Amino acid sequence: MKKALKWILFIIAGLLVAVLVALSIILSPKVLTNTANKAAAGFVDGKAVIGRVDATVLRTWPSVRIDIDSVTVTYPHEKFSQQDSLIISRPRFTRSFASEISLLDAGRGEEEDTLAFIGRLSAKADVLAFLVREKVRIPEVAFSGVRAFAHIYNDSTANWTMILLPEKKDTASKPVPVIEAEKIRISDIQDLVLTDPSDTLYARASFDAF
């Protein structure tokens, strides 16, 4: 009886290790990075570039640790150039006019403008919670080296509208999994800019962490 139990446990453990090893092979940085870039392309009306994605399974089971080196979200410079030119051409006679123009130019490039950049993103996801309860449990997610340039042009137009939200689908047959994030850490916030000329709002900030 004990011998049979040992063999059963040995087989279960062997299958589990085999699955984890297979996952670590399948979830190679090259495969993950390509998959992530293809998926990200569907959520932006512009360009999302992910540098490298690593996944750790064996050392973190039953969680999967995901590490992403650099995420850059950009859009063509001409996408909002009309709104920018209208704002910049407005006459202003304030002492802060130069700094206002500087903030309006934040994130702008010759060919592409930057909405956001993340130097590193790390997250853990509970695999068992998803398999057993169909819940995406994220014990911890961390961002570092963050730069973001948010520009509001009018009541209906802002540069972050280039992010495409997923369309609502009929979920009667299969409900959407619950997503639960327990801890969010953001560090090394290098540059945060928010402008809204219509409300005379020009702000820039940086933080070590929050």
PDB file of C-alpha atoms in Angstrom:
ATOM      1  CA  MET A   1       0.000   0.000   0.000  1.00  0.00           C
ATOM      2  CA  LYS A   2       2.745   2.438   0.999  1.00  0.00           C
ATOM      3  CA  LYS A   3       4.797   1.413  -2.016  1.00  0.00           C
ATOM      4  CA  ALA A   4       1.860   2.034  -4.329  1.00  0.00           C
ATOM      5  CA  LEU A   5       1.284   5.433  -2.711  1.00  0.00           C
ATOM      6  CA  LYS A   6       4.935   6.352  -3.196  1.00  0.00           C
ATOM      7  CA  TRP A   7       4.729   5.410  -6.862  1.00  0.00           C
ATOM      8  CA  ILE A   8       1.558   7.445  -7.315  1.00  0.00           C
ATOM      9  CA  LEU A   9       3.125  10.479  -5.663  1.00  0.00           C
ATOM     10  CA  PHE A  10       6.308   9.970  -7.693  1.00  0.00           C
ATOM     11  CA  ILE A  11       4.318   9.867 -10.944  1.00  0.00           C
ATOM     12  CA  ILE A  12       2.340  12.985  -9.993  1.00  0.00           C
ATOM     13  CA  ALA A  13       5.517  14.833  -9.054  1.00  0.00           C
ATOM     14  CA  GLY A  14       7.203  13.700 -12.250  1.00  0.00           C
ATOM     15  CA  LEU A  15       4.303  14.888 -14.394  1.00  0.00           C
ATOM     16  CA  LEU A  16       4.233  18.215 -12.565  1.00  0.00           C
ATOM     17  CA  VAL A  17       7.963  18.761 -13.076  1.00  0.00           C
ATOM     18  CA  ALA A  18       7.631  17.784 -16.740  1.00  0.00           C
ATOM     19  CA  VAL A  19       4.825  20.318 -17.216  1.00  0.00           C
ATOM     20  CA  LEU A  20       6.822  23.057 -15.491  1.00  0.00           C
ATOM     21  CA  VAL A  21       9.914  22.321 -17.558  1.00  0.00           C
ATOM     22  CA  ALA A  22       7.798  22.344 -20.734  1.00  0.00           C
ATOM     23  CA  LEU A  23       6.277  25.658 -19.721  1.00  0.00           C
ATOM     24  CA  SER A  24       9.696  27.172 -19.083  1.00  0.00           C
ATOM     25  CA  ILE A  25      10.763  26.073 -22.574  1.00  0.00           C
ATOM     26  CA  ILE A  26       7.583  27.238 -24.285  1.00  0.00           C
ATOM     27  CA  LEU A  27       7.699  30.533 -22.414  1.00  0.00           C
ATOM     28  CA  SER A  28      11.108  31.440 -23.822  1.00  0.00           C
ATOM     29  CA  PRO A  29      12.002  35.169 -23.993  1.00  0.00           C
ATOM     30  CA  LYS A  30      11.888  35.158 -27.797  1.00  0.00           C
ATOM     31  CA  VAL A  31       8.440  33.543 -27.981  1.00  0.00           C
ATOM     32  CA  LEU A  32       7.044  35.693 -25.171  1.00  0.00           C
ATOM     33  CA  THR A  33       8.463  38.922 -26.586  1.00  0.00           C
ATOM     34  CA  ASN A  34       7.066  38.247 -30.059  1.00  0.00           C
ATOM     35  CA  THR A  35       3.679  37.276 -28.615  1.00  0.00           C
ATOM     36  CA  ALA A  36       3.558  40.341 -26.364  1.00  0.00           C
ATOM     37  CA  ASN A  37       4.418  42.711 -29.210  1.00  0.00           C
ATOM     38  CA  LYS A  38       1.747  41.197 -31.457  1.00  0.00           C
ATOM     39  CA  ALA A  39      -0.859  41.451 -28.699  1.00  0.00           C
ATOM     40  CA  ALA A  40       0.115  45.026 -27.782  1.00  0.00           C
ATOM     41  CA  ALA A  41      -0.225  46.144 -31.404  1.00  0.00           C
ATOM     42  CA  GLY A  42      -3.972  45.517 -31.202  1.00  0.00           C
ATOM     43  CA  PHE A  43      -4.439  47.940 -28.310  1.00  0.00           C
ATOM     44  CA  VAL A  44      -2.882  51.090 -29.766  1.00  0.00           C
ATOM     45  CA  ASP A  45      -3.586  53.323 -32.737  1.00  0.00           C
ATOM     46  CA  GLY A  46       0.126  53.845 -33.062  1.00  0.00           C
ATOM     47  CA  LYS A  47       3.068  51.710 -31.984  1.00  0.00           C
ATOM     48  CA  ALA A  48       3.811  49.711 -28.845  1.00  0.00           C
ATOM     49  CA  VAL A  49       7.291  48.231 -28.597  1.00  0.00           C
ATOM     50  CA  ILE A  50       8.204  45.757 -25.861  1.00  0.00           C
ATOM     51  CA  GLY A  51      11.928  45.174 -25.448  1.00  0.00           C
ATOM     52  CA  ARG A  52      12.163  41.733 -23.821  1.00  0.00           C
ATOM     53  CA  VAL A  53       9.849  39.486 -21.831  1.00  0.00           C
ATOM     54  CA  ASP A  54      11.070  36.815 -19.402  1.00  0.00           C
ATOM     55  CA  ALA A  55       8.928  34.328 -17.493  1.00  0.00           C
ATOM     56  CA  THR A  56       9.962  32.310 -14.450  1.00  0.00           C
ATOM     57  CA  VAL A  57       7.936  29.234 -13.543  1.00  0.00           C
ATOM     58  CA  LEU A  58      10.134  26.681 -11.783  1.00  0.00           C
ATOM     59  CA  ARG A  59      11.385  28.971  -8.984  1.00  0.00           C
ATOM     60  CA  THR A  60       8.085  30.746  -8.368  1.00  0.00           C
ATOM     61  CA  TRP A  61       5.445  28.004  -8.694  1.00  0.00           C
ATOM     62  CA  PRO A  62       2.460  28.189  -8.130  1.00  0.00           C
ATOM     63  CA  SER A  63       3.014  31.735  -9.390  1.00  0.00           C
ATOM     64  CA  VAL A  64       4.470  32.820 -12.703  1.00  0.00           C
ATOM     65  CA  ARG A  65       6.799  35.808 -12.589  1.00  0.00           C
ATOM     66  CA  ILE A  66       6.873  38.039 -15.661  1.00  0.00           C
ATOM     67  CA  ASP A  67       9.678  40.571 -16.203  1.00  0.00           C
ATOM     68  CA  ILE A  68       9.455  43.066 -19.056  1.00  0.00           C
ATOM     69  CA  ASP A  69      12.389  45.243 -20.037  1.00  0.00           C
ATOM     70  CA  SER A  70      11.121  48.486 -21.565  1.00  0.00           C
ATOM     71  CA  VAL A  71       7.699  49.313 -22.944  1.00  0.00           C
ATOM     72  CA  THR A  72       7.410  52.258 -25.335  1.00  0.00           C
ATOM     73  CA  VAL A  73       4.094  53.614 -26.625  1.00  0.00           C
ATOM     74  CA  THR A  74       4.315  56.128 -29.485  1.00  0.00           C
ATOM     75  CA  TYR A  75       2.152  57.572 -32.248  1.00  0.00           C
ATOM     76  CA  PRO A  76       2.927  59.376 -35.527  1.00  0.00           C
ATOM     77  CA  HIS A  77       3.932  62.996 -34.975  1.00  0.00           C
ATOM     78  CA  GLU A  78       1.271  64.235 -37.379  1.00  0.00           C
ATOM     79  CA  LYS A  79      -1.563  62.456 -35.517  1.00  0.00           C
ATOM     80  CA  PHE A  80      -2.243  65.455 -33.260  1.00  0.00           C
ATOM     81  CA  SER A  81      -0.101  68.039 -35.046  1.00  0.00           C
ATOM     82  CA  GLN A  82      -3.145  70.106 -36.048  1.00  0.00           C
ATOM     83  CA  GLN A  83      -4.274  70.495 -32.444  1.00  0.00           C
ATOM     84  CA  ASP A  84      -0.726  71.230 -31.334  1.00  0.00           C
ATOM     85  CA  SER A  85      -0.238  73.929 -33.955  1.00  0.00           C
ATOM     86  CA  LEU A  86      -3.523  75.611 -33.037  1.00  0.00           C
ATOM     87  CA  ILE A  87      -2.585  75.690 -29.369  1.00  0.00           C
ATOM     88  CA  ILE A  88       0.963  76.888 -29.892  1.00  0.00           C
ATOM     89  CA  SER A  89      -0.150  79.608 -32.336  1.00  0.00           C
ATOM     90  CA  ARG A  90      -2.426  81.221 -29.778  1.00  0.00           C
ATOM     91  CA  PRO A  91      -0.964  84.511 -28.563  1.00  0.00           C
ATOM     92  CA  ARG A  92       0.027  84.530 -24.918  1.00  0.00           C
ATOM     93  CA  PHE A  93       1.569  87.346 -22.969  1.00  0.00           C
ATOM     94  CA  THR A  94       2.377  85.623 -19.691  1.00  0.00           C
ATOM     95  CA  ARG A  95       5.780  85.250 -18.121  1.00  0.00           C
ATOM     96  CA  SER A  96       5.321  81.485 -18.096  1.00  0.00           C
ATOM     97  CA  PHE A  97       4.670  81.245 -21.831  1.00  0.00           C
ATOM     98  CA  ALA A  98       8.091  79.693 -22.553  1.00  0.00           C
ATOM     99  CA  SER A  99       7.611  76.969 -19.943  1.00  0.00           C
ATOM    100  CA  GLU A 100       4.080  76.295 -21.245  1.00  0.00           C
ATOM    101  CA  ILE A 101       5.461  75.750 -24.755  1.00  0.00           C
ATOM    102  CA  SER A 102       8.180  73.505 -23.308  1.00  0.00           C
ATOM    103  CA  LEU A 103       5.579  71.308 -21.620  1.00  0.00           C
ATOM    104  CA  LEU A 104       3.414  71.209 -24.753  1.00  0.00           C
ATOM    105  CA  ASP A 105       6.492  69.929 -26.607  1.00  0.00           C
ATOM    106  CA  ALA A 106       7.208  67.215 -24.009  1.00  0.00           C
ATOM    107  CA  GLY A 107       7.323  63.813 -25.651  1.00  0.00           C
ATOM    108  CA  ARG A 108       7.347  65.217 -29.177  1.00  0.00           C
ATOM    109  CA  GLY A 109       9.765  63.957 -31.812  1.00  0.00           C
ATOM    110  CA  GLU A 110      10.436  64.614 -35.454  1.00  0.00           C
ATOM    111  CA  GLU A 111       8.582  61.512 -36.669  1.00  0.00           C
ATOM    112  CA  GLU A 112       6.997  59.985 -33.560  1.00  0.00           C
ATOM    113  CA  ASP A 113       5.655  61.385 -30.306  1.00  0.00           C
ATOM    114  CA  THR A 114       5.895  59.405 -27.075  1.00  0.00           C
ATOM    115  CA  LEU A 115       2.875  58.807 -24.874  1.00  0.00           C
ATOM    116  CA  ALA A 116       4.612  56.635 -22.292  1.00  0.00           C
ATOM    117  CA  PHE A 117       7.798  54.733 -21.535  1.00  0.00           C
ATOM    118  CA  ILE A 118       8.311  52.110 -18.816  1.00  0.00           C
ATOM    119  CA  GLY A 119      11.880  51.045 -18.142  1.00  0.00           C
ATOM    120  CA  ARG A 120      10.918  47.825 -16.372  1.00  0.00           C
ATOM    121  CA  LEU A 121       7.709  46.041 -15.421  1.00  0.00           C
ATOM    122  CA  SER A 122       7.574  43.006 -13.129  1.00  0.00           C
ATOM    123  CA  ALA A 123       4.514  41.036 -12.067  1.00  0.00           C
ATOM    124  CA  LYS A 124       3.522  37.771 -10.433  1.00  0.00           C
ATOM    125  CA  ALA A 125       0.377  35.867 -11.386  1.00  0.00           C
ATOM    126  CA  ASP A 126      -1.149  33.021  -9.390  1.00  0.00           C
ATOM    127  CA  VAL A 127      -1.534  30.080 -11.791  1.00  0.00           C
ATOM    128  CA  LEU A 128      -3.577  27.897  -9.436  1.00  0.00           C
ATOM    129  CA  ALA A 129      -6.087  30.673  -8.775  1.00  0.00           C
ATOM    130  CA  PHE A 130      -6.718  30.896 -12.509  1.00  0.00           C
ATOM    131  CA  LEU A 131      -6.916  27.146 -13.080  1.00  0.00           C
ATOM    132  CA  VAL A 132      -9.138  26.433 -10.063  1.00  0.00           C
ATOM    133  CA  ARG A 133     -11.262  29.571  -9.730  1.00  0.00           C
ATOM    134  CA  GLU A 134     -10.764  31.250 -13.133  1.00  0.00           C
ATOM    135  CA  LYS A 135      -9.514  34.331 -11.308  1.00  0.00           C
ATOM    136  CA  VAL A 136      -6.439  36.275 -12.393  1.00  0.00           C
ATOM    137  CA  ARG A 137      -4.761  36.979  -9.059  1.00  0.00           C
ATOM    138  CA  ILE A 138      -1.737  39.282  -9.237  1.00  0.00           C
ATOM    139  CA  PRO A 139      -0.038  39.437  -5.820  1.00  0.00           C
ATOM    140  CA  GLU A 140       2.373  42.140  -6.948  1.00  0.00           C
ATOM    141  CA  VAL A 141       3.117  44.339  -9.958  1.00  0.00           C
ATOM    142  CA  ALA A 142       5.956  46.846 -10.089  1.00  0.00           C
ATOM    143  CA  PHE A 143       6.820  49.624 -12.553  1.00  0.00           C
ATOM    144  CA  SER A 144      10.103  51.547 -12.683  1.00  0.00           C
ATOM    145  CA  GLY A 145      11.735  54.130 -14.920  1.00  0.00           C
ATOM    146  CA  VAL A 146       8.416  55.704 -15.923  1.00  0.00           C
ATOM    147  CA  ARG A 147       7.942  58.638 -18.303  1.00  0.00           C
ATOM    148  CA  ALA A 148       4.519  59.782 -19.515  1.00  0.00           C
ATOM    149  CA  PHE A 149       3.401  62.777 -21.562  1.00  0.00           C
ATOM    150  CA  ALA A 150      -0.358  63.398 -21.438  1.00  0.00           C
ATOM    151  CA  HIS A 151      -1.798  66.211 -23.539  1.00  0.00           C
ATOM    152  CA  ILE A 152      -5.461  67.252 -23.563  1.00  0.00           C
ATOM    153  CA  TYR A 153      -6.539  69.229 -26.635  1.00  0.00           C
ATOM    154  CA  ASN A 154     -10.278  69.676 -26.088  1.00  0.00           C
ATOM    155  CA  ASP A 155     -13.242  67.980 -24.401  1.00  0.00           C
ATOM    156  CA  SER A 156     -13.106  64.983 -26.754  1.00  0.00           C
ATOM    157  CA  THR A 157      -9.462  64.780 -27.827  1.00  0.00           C
ATOM    158  CA  ALA A 158      -6.358  63.824 -25.876  1.00  0.00           C
ATOM    159  CA  ASN A 159      -3.249  62.003 -26.981  1.00  0.00           C
ATOM    160  CA  TRP A 160      -4.062  58.955 -24.830  1.00  0.00           C
ATOM    161  CA  THR A 161      -7.126  58.300 -27.012  1.00  0.00           C
ATOM    162  CA  MET A 162      -4.700  56.397 -29.253  1.00  0.00           C
ATOM    163  CA  ILE A 163      -5.034  53.557 -26.731  1.00  0.00           C
ATOM    164  CA  LEU A 164      -7.774  51.239 -27.996  1.00  0.00           C
ATOM    165  CA  LEU A 165      -9.985  49.715 -25.330  1.00  0.00           C
ATOM    166  CA  PRO A 166     -11.171  46.140 -25.993  1.00  0.00           C
ATOM    167  CA  GLU A 167     -14.653  45.884 -27.461  1.00  0.00           C
ATOM    168  CA  LYS A 168     -17.432  44.576 -25.265  1.00  0.00           C
ATOM    169  CA  LYS A 169     -18.467  41.085 -26.209  1.00  0.00           C
ATOM    170  CA  ASP A 170     -21.292  38.789 -25.218  1.00  0.00           C
ATOM    171  CA  THR A 171     -20.010  37.036 -22.112  1.00  0.00           C
ATOM    172  CA  ALA A 172     -23.177  35.041 -21.341  1.00  0.00           C
ATOM    173  CA  SER A 173     -21.561  31.774 -22.342  1.00  0.00           C
ATOM    174  CA  LYS A 174     -18.177  32.406 -20.727  1.00  0.00           C
ATOM    175  CA  PRO A 175     -17.759  35.103 -18.070  1.00  0.00           C
ATOM    176  CA  VAL A 176     -14.657  37.286 -18.059  1.00  0.00           C
ATOM    177  CA  PRO A 177     -12.162  36.197 -15.357  1.00  0.00           C
ATOM    178  CA  VAL A 178     -11.932  38.404 -12.282  1.00  0.00           C
ATOM    179  CA  ILE A 179      -8.641  40.328 -12.137  1.00  0.00           C
ATOM    180  CA  GLU A 180      -7.333  41.023  -8.653  1.00  0.00           C
ATOM    181  CA  ALA A 181      -4.167  43.077  -8.105  1.00  0.00           C
ATOM    182  CA  GLU A 182      -3.063  43.150  -4.464  1.00  0.00           C
ATOM    183  CA  LYS A 183       0.002  45.395  -4.539  1.00  0.00           C
ATOM    184  CA  ILE A 184       1.130  47.993  -7.105  1.00  0.00           C
ATOM    185  CA  ARG A 185       4.516  49.668  -6.749  1.00  0.00           C
ATOM    186  CA  ILE A 186       5.822  52.497  -8.950  1.00  0.00           C
ATOM    187  CA  SER A 187       9.395  53.725  -8.548  1.00  0.00           C
ATOM    188  CA  ASP A 188      11.847  55.988 -10.373  1.00  0.00           C
ATOM    189  CA  ILE A 189       9.174  58.158 -11.970  1.00  0.00           C
ATOM    190  CA  GLN A 190      11.443  60.213 -14.193  1.00  0.00           C
ATOM    191  CA  ASP A 191       9.035  62.558 -15.939  1.00  0.00           C
ATOM    192  CA  LEU A 192       5.269  63.037 -15.755  1.00  0.00           C
ATOM    193  CA  VAL A 193       3.732  65.797 -17.863  1.00  0.00           C
ATOM    194  CA  LEU A 194       0.081  66.846 -18.110  1.00  0.00           C
ATOM    195  CA  THR A 195      -1.117  69.764 -20.222  1.00  0.00           C
ATOM    196  CA  ASP A 196      -4.580  71.164 -20.882  1.00  0.00           C
ATOM    197  CA  PRO A 197      -4.392  74.656 -22.438  1.00  0.00           C
ATOM    198  CA  SER A 198      -8.178  75.072 -22.343  1.00  0.00           C
ATOM    199  CA  ASP A 199      -7.990  74.826 -18.537  1.00  0.00           C
ATOM    200  CA  THR A 200      -4.601  76.569 -18.304  1.00  0.00           C
ATOM    201  CA  LEU A 201      -3.088  73.421 -16.841  1.00  0.00           C
ATOM    202  CA  TYR A 202       0.631  72.819 -17.333  1.00  0.00           C
ATOM    203  CA  ALA A 203       2.192  70.373 -14.875  1.00  0.00           C
ATOM    204  CA  ARG A 204       5.434  68.400 -14.639  1.00  0.00           C
ATOM    205  CA  ALA A 205       6.524  66.135 -11.807  1.00  0.00           C
ATOM    206  CA  SER A 206       8.949  63.385 -10.871  1.00  0.00           C
ATOM    207  CA  PHE A 207       9.044  61.054  -7.857  1.00  0.00           C
ATOM    208  CA  ASP A 208      11.315  58.427  -6.388  1.00  0.00           C
ATOM    209  CA  ALA A 209       8.361  56.166  -5.616  1.00  0.00           C
ATOM    210  CA  PHE A 210       4.728  55.987  -4.586  1.00  0.00           C
TER     211      PHE A 210
END
